[in-house]
Amino acid sequence: MRKLLLVVGVVAGVASAQERVDWETVGRIRLEATRNSQVMETVQIMTDLLGPRLTNSPNMRRAELWAKETLEKWGLANVHLEGFEFGRGWTFSRCAVEMTKPTEAVLIAFPEAWSPGTNGRKLGEVVRVSLESEADLEQQKGKLAGKIVLLSKAADIKPPEEPLFKRYKEEDLEELEQFPIRPPRDEEWRRQARKEWTFGRKRAEFLMAEGVIATVEVSSRDGGPVRVMGTPAYRIGFPEGVPALVMAAEHYNRLVRLVEKGEKVELAVEVDARFLDGDTKAYNVIAEIPGTDLKDQVVMAGAHFDSWHTGTGATDNAASCAVVMEAARILKSLGIKPRRTIRIALWNSEEQGLNGSRAYVCQHFACWEPQEKPKDDLPESLQEGERRLVRKKDFEKLAAYFNLDFGAGAIRGIYTQENLAVKPIFSAWLAAVEDLGAKTVAVRAVGGTDHLSFDRVGLPGFQFIQDGLDYMTRTHHTHLDTYDRLQREDLVKNSAILATFLYQAAMRDEPLPRKPIPSPSTSPR
Amino acid sequence: MRKLLLVVGVVAGVASAQERVDWETVGRIRLEATRNSQVMETVQIMTDLLGPRLTNSPNMRRAELWAKETLEKWGLANVHLEGFEFGRGWTFSRCAVEMTKPTEAVLIAFPEAWSPGTNGRKLGEVVRVSLESEADLEQQKGKLAGKIVLLSKAADIKPPEEPLFKRYKEEDLEELEQFPIRPPRDEEWRRQARKEWTFGRKRAEFLMAEGVIATVEVSSRDGGPVRVMGTPAYRIGFPEGVPALVMAAEHYNRLVRLVEKGEKVELAVEVDARFLDGDTKAYNVIAEIPGTDLKDQVVMAGAHFDSWHTGTGATDNAASCAVVMEAARILKSLGIKPRRTIRIALWNSEEQGLNGSRAYVCQHFACWEPQEKPKDDLPESLQEGERRLVRKKDFEKLAAYFNLDFGAGAIRGIYTQENLAVKPIFSAWLAAVEDLGAKTVAVRAVGGTDHLSFDRVGLPGFQFIQDGLDYMTRTHHTHLDTYDRLQREDLVKNSAILATFLYQAAMRDEPLPRKPIPSPSTSPR
């Protein structure tokens, strides 16, 4: 096949290295992505049919198998599930909450993941109590048996004067091109998080010992969305606590106001939830398009497949998984023979702390290993003590990793993760997709998702810049994170852009330049 | 007491009649409204404590008594409940809906008011069927036993690119000052509405006869709010039908997509709801500040006290009821002795068709009486045939009626309901409250609420212009219509403005000018 190789000199005002863009192949990628897109069909199955994909839930087990079968059907190579130790599964099938006094009302609430059910319908008086310290526990000791405890303050609900749905404007993108100087890394967060974890265990044991019927916290979104995450009880040995609900802000606030006015408030709660103690491993889904002359080297794209449990995890992060799968489908269906092996990963347990990607990177590429055995059972990210980087056999072989997890919005560019040397390379590639709206290279580092697992060990891992849409206002971890929030045009564009980046990275003569290996304390979180 | 009487000549560009404004008293009203406001305490009781106030529900019965006691406690005169024939009561205490196949999910739905419960938890297969005509019923006969029927198409969910919360801008208010020429009244709506009512009865009977477990319709708001009204089964003799749910748009759409993809979908539904067949009368709450030299004449303010049943009816219409009560409290607490009697009304059953206000107007002021006995049991508003206006004893005594029911937003002016002669009068009064943001006189007519019951018989009934806030986007008839949506500043302003209007109308030498009595077909709806 004849390739049209152009040399891009100056792109978007940046003096580029002599980075070649294969416009002909990128053009074929574009047309496959736009003419024959399967991305919406794929994401609809993930969301509507498979449902939310909490790590180690029955839904997620089905989803892992479905992904494997689908990728095999598409002809990808080396499709397999790769397990890592996670902990307990959990699911829920009912959550009915009613106010029975001072008047009847049906209230909207969801259980936190990995919180127990109520074992039938339970009636209890509502009290508003802060349990933020051991002194609080001491003070409430003996007072909370048979009670339903409101743990949060009332939400501060403000009029929604700004649109809930936004895309980047030109001036926002220009600002992103500026490199902000980060303050020195503050390790106080770890001390605080360790303290909270340890107190969380004590509080869970306290609530069980006292015989509290249920706790209720307020949703951190109002106006409809109920935002719900989980407890640490997926970790074997962590106490299950008592039924833990998160309630719609308007309903929660009503309870707080009534209680604070001295009214006797009673709720009926019925939660059917169950822990699952079979296989404690969670699984990443891996598939490849084998490379040719540089096949030992690998270019990866990934997105986390797990979600929280109340919506269907559409924008967080089925949409990105569908885009990753679609990019692989596009390249495969075009019969492209990449120089390097292209590998995609659907990560598991991102939501509990990037667990799937970290386990994978640790297994294959490199690991920050503790110098001595941890003294407690805290998650790895909270453990203290010196660590050293242990390189694994494929450390030098990872040429690039591209991550998608900033909602389901259109890709508008890419963050280089403080790796200046990739700027001219990405600028050149973006020239081929700028008419899809993606043109910005932001040298700054961003955190919060799986590219960090690569970045932290010095591998070139990157997250794209994506339009925010209504991710932070409505869908992030809420029950409204459903298929309806997805914009087809965005996902089609993103499939073309990701396939372009994978192809370019797989074909160039050199792997992407790496930045100096960071110390564990210099990565963003 | 010395009164400072100013003559307002030119107000807001309008050449005014010699309309006197009592700035001193209006100033005292302002300070009582702003310094000693009780409006938020009042509306909190109505919403948080009393709950939604569906006509003839147990909550509404409590609310009627609470309002009467409160107005008596405040020293108002002639406080009483005034009944009119309405129909059945209804309430619900539980609504739990779960998807059980193809995967488990907790879904958000509410029952329509005056729909029956499920009598325990019922499992049924989901089908999507249109039942819009008798041909549809014929076609589905024998096919729907034990099914849960999705009656609506999937919602067309759009990104929320505009702010959900809005106030009038200057240009909006300027536009409102223009008088639009209405097209000729089209009576087709009545033919259509009669047809729908008659078909609705047949469909209800069909669903019962077929043994359908429940019907589900989609909320007409998405992104959180579930918008729910009721069936006509409050009318004695109308068939109760089967359990009728309205579901969150995202959850409903998921079901439709799954069914349309050929998946077997099963739901479990459990609705506890009950009809109440005691007193079939509903009651308006009436209270007065007696007049002096013109005490036989009456100046009224009103707002409907009833609400739908899923929120707490805060913006529709507890807030306005609290403002009406607060305006009376302000005038009473200032010891004002109005010339005319000031009377407030908290209407019942506005939501089913302005029933409380129409019954009151018909009883006291005037009635469009049918020339012959109606041939069917349709609501009065849908009956056909000639009518004639029958004047009752107080027809000439109603000097003005002011209504509040366009959400809970700040008053920005008033609609004159096509009564041009009141324009200079209202302009003069608004000069005294323009620093509260209320300055616009819109001569156009508006419909949809209780001032129409006055307007239709030729009485001077008016609705204020109010900022929309998030009424049409989030709260109108939804489960999110709660106390949290209320803006204290708006309700305090509105109390001062309404008290000012009541005072001015009660004190002027003449009643407000009336426009020619309309024919039944020229009023807006």
Coordinates of C-alpha atoms in Angstrom, one line a residue, chain A residues 269-461:
Chain A
V269 CA -36.0 1.7 54.9
E270 CA -35.6 -1.5 52.9
V271 CA -32.4 -2.3 51.1
D272 CA -31.7 -5.6 49.4
A273 CA -28.0 -5.8 49.0
R274 CA -25.5 -8.7 49.1
F275 CA -21.8 -9.2 49.3
L276 CA -20.3 -11.8 47.0
D277 CA -17.4 -13.8 48.3
G278 CA -16.4 -16.0 45.4
D279 CA -13.5 -15.0 43.2
T280 CA -11.8 -12.0 44.9
K281 CA -9.8 -11.2 41.8
A282 CA -10.9 -8.4 39.4
Y283 CA -10.0 -8.6 35.8
N284 CA -8.6 -6.2 33.2
V285 CA -9.7 -6.9 29.6
I286 CA -6.7 -6.9 27.2
A287 CA -6.6 -7.3 23.4
E288 CA -4.0 -6.6 20.7
I289 CA -3.3 -5.9 17.1
P290 CA 0.1 -7.5 16.7
G291 CA 2.9 -5.3 15.4
T292 CA 5.4 -6.1 12.7
D293 CA 9.0 -5.0 12.6
L294 CA 8.8 -3.4 16.1
K295 CA 6.2 -5.9 17.5
D296 CA 8.0 -6.3 20.8
Q297 CA 7.2 -2.7 21.5
V298 CA 3.7 -1.7 22.5
V299 CA 1.4 1.3 22.1
M300 CA -1.5 1.2 24.4
A301 CA -4.9 2.8 24.9
G302 CA -7.1 2.3 27.8
A303 CA -10.2 3.3 29.8
H304 CA -11.7 2.0 32.9
F305 CA -14.6 -0.4 32.4
D306 CA -15.7 -0.4 36.0
S307 CA -18.3 2.1 37.2
W308 CA -20.3 3.0 40.3
H309 CA -23.6 1.3 40.7
T310 CA -26.5 3.7 40.6
G311 CA -26.5 4.8 36.9
T312 CA -25.2 2.7 34.2
G313 CA -21.7 4.2 34.1
A314 CA -22.2 5.7 30.7
T315 CA -20.0 8.8 30.8
D316 CA -17.8 7.3 33.6
N317 CA -16.6 5.4 31.7
A318 CA -18.5 3.1 29.3
A319 CA -18.3 5.8 26.6
S320 CA -14.5 5.8 26.7
C321 CA -14.3 2.0 26.7
A322 CA -16.5 2.0 23.7
V323 CA -14.2 4.5 22.0
V324 CA -11.2 2.4 22.9
M325 CA -12.8 -0.7 21.5
E326 CA -14.0 1.2 18.4
A327 CA -10.5 2.6 17.8
A328 CA -9.2 -1.0 17.8
R329 CA -12.1 -2.1 15.6
I330 CA -11.3 0.7 13.1
L331 CA -7.6 -0.2 12.8
K332 CA -8.4 -3.9 12.6
S333 CA -11.1 -3.5 10.0
L334 CA -8.8 -1.4 7.8
G335 CA -6.3 -4.3 7.9
I336 CA -3.6 -2.0 9.2
K337 CA -0.3 -3.7 10.1
P338 CA 1.3 -1.5 12.7
R339 CA 5.0 -1.6 13.3
R340 CA 4.5 -1.7 17.1
T341 CA 1.9 -3.9 18.7
I342 CA -1.3 -1.9 19.5
R343 CA -2.8 -3.1 22.8
I344 CA -6.0 -1.9 24.4
A345 CA -7.0 -2.3 28.0
L346 CA -10.4 -2.0 29.7
W347 CA -9.3 -1.4 33.3
N348 CA -11.0 -2.7 36.4
S349 CA -11.4 -1.0 39.8
E350 CA -10.3 2.5 38.7
E351 CA -13.0 3.9 41.0
Q352 CA -11.4 2.5 44.1
G353 CA -8.0 4.0 43.3
L354 CA -6.7 3.1 39.8
N355 CA -6.3 -0.5 41.0
G356 CA -6.5 -2.3 37.7
S357 CA -4.1 -0.2 35.7
R358 CA -1.6 0.0 38.6
A359 CA -1.7 -3.8 39.0
Y360 CA -1.1 -4.2 35.3
V361 CA 1.7 -1.6 35.1
C362 CA 3.3 -3.2 38.2
Q363 CA 3.1 -6.7 36.6
H364 CA 4.4 -5.7 33.2
F365 CA 6.4 -2.5 33.4
A366 CA 7.5 -1.2 36.8
C367 CA 6.4 -1.0 40.4
W368 CA 7.1 1.3 43.3
E369 CA 7.8 -1.4 45.9
P370 CA 7.9 -0.7 49.6
Q371 CA 11.2 -1.2 51.3
E372 CA 9.6 -3.0 54.2
K373 CA 6.4 -4.9 54.7
P374 CA 3.5 -2.5 55.4
K375 CA 2.6 -2.3 59.1
D376 CA -1.2 -1.9 58.5
D377 CA -3.9 -3.0 56.0
L378 CA -4.4 0.3 54.4
P379 CA -4.7 0.6 50.6
E380 CA -1.3 0.8 48.9
S381 CA -1.9 4.5 48.0
L382 CA -2.1 5.4 51.7
Q383 CA 0.9 3.4 52.9
E384 CA 3.9 5.3 54.1
G385 CA 7.6 4.4 54.1
E386 CA 10.3 4.5 51.5
R387 CA 9.8 2.8 48.1
R388 CA 12.0 2.0 45.2
L389 CA 11.2 1.6 41.6
V390 CA 11.5 -2.0 40.4
R391 CA 11.6 -2.3 36.6
K392 CA 9.9 -5.3 35.1
K393 CA 10.8 -7.0 31.8
D394 CA 8.6 -4.8 29.5
F395 CA 9.6 -1.5 31.0
E396 CA 11.5 -0.3 28.0
K397 CA 8.9 -1.6 25.5
L398 CA 6.0 0.7 26.3
A399 CA 6.1 3.3 23.6
A400 CA 3.0 5.3 24.7
Y401 CA -0.2 4.9 26.7
F402 CA -3.3 7.0 25.9
N403 CA -6.2 7.2 28.4
L404 CA -9.8 8.4 28.1
D405 CA -11.7 9.1 31.3
F406 CA -12.7 12.8 31.5
G407 CA -16.3 12.1 30.8
A408 CA -17.9 11.5 27.4
G409 CA -17.1 14.9 25.8
A410 CA -15.3 15.5 22.5
I411 CA -11.5 15.3 22.6
R412 CA -10.1 18.9 22.2
G413 CA -6.5 18.0 22.5
I414 CA -4.1 16.3 24.9
Y415 CA -2.2 16.9 28.1
T416 CA 1.5 16.0 27.9
Q417 CA 1.8 15.4 31.6
E418 CA 4.7 17.8 31.9
N419 CA 6.6 16.0 29.2
L420 CA 7.6 18.9 27.0
A421 CA 9.4 16.8 24.4
V422 CA 6.2 15.2 23.2
K423 CA 4.6 18.6 22.5
P424 CA 5.8 19.0 18.9
I425 CA 4.9 15.4 18.2
F426 CA 1.4 15.7 19.5
S427 CA 1.0 19.1 17.7
A428 CA 1.9 17.4 14.4
W429 CA -0.6 14.6 15.0
L430 CA -3.3 17.0 16.0
A431 CA -3.0 18.8 12.7
A432 CA -4.6 15.8 11.2
V433 CA -7.6 15.9 13.5
E434 CA -8.0 19.7 14.1
D435 CA -11.1 19.7 11.9
L436 CA -12.6 17.4 14.5
G437 CA -12.1 20.1 17.1
A438 CA -9.0 18.6 18.6
K439 CA -6.0 21.0 18.4
T440 CA -4.7 21.9 21.9
V441 CA -1.5 20.6 23.5
A442 CA -1.4 21.3 27.2
V443 CA 1.9 20.6 28.8
R444 CA 0.5 20.6 32.3
A445 CA 0.0 17.4 34.3
V446 CA -3.5 16.1 35.2
G447 CA -4.5 13.4 37.6
G448 CA -7.4 11.4 38.7
T449 CA -7.3 8.5 36.3
D450 CA -5.4 5.5 34.9
H451 CA -2.7 7.3 32.9
L452 CA -1.2 8.1 36.3
S453 CA -0.4 4.4 36.9
F454 CA 2.0 4.7 33.9
D455 CA 3.2 8.3 34.6
R456 CA 4.2 7.5 38.2
V457 CA 6.7 4.9 37.0
G458 CA 8.1 7.2 34.3
L459 CA 6.2 5.8 31.4
P460 CA 4.7 8.1 28.7
G461 CA 1.0 8.0 29.8

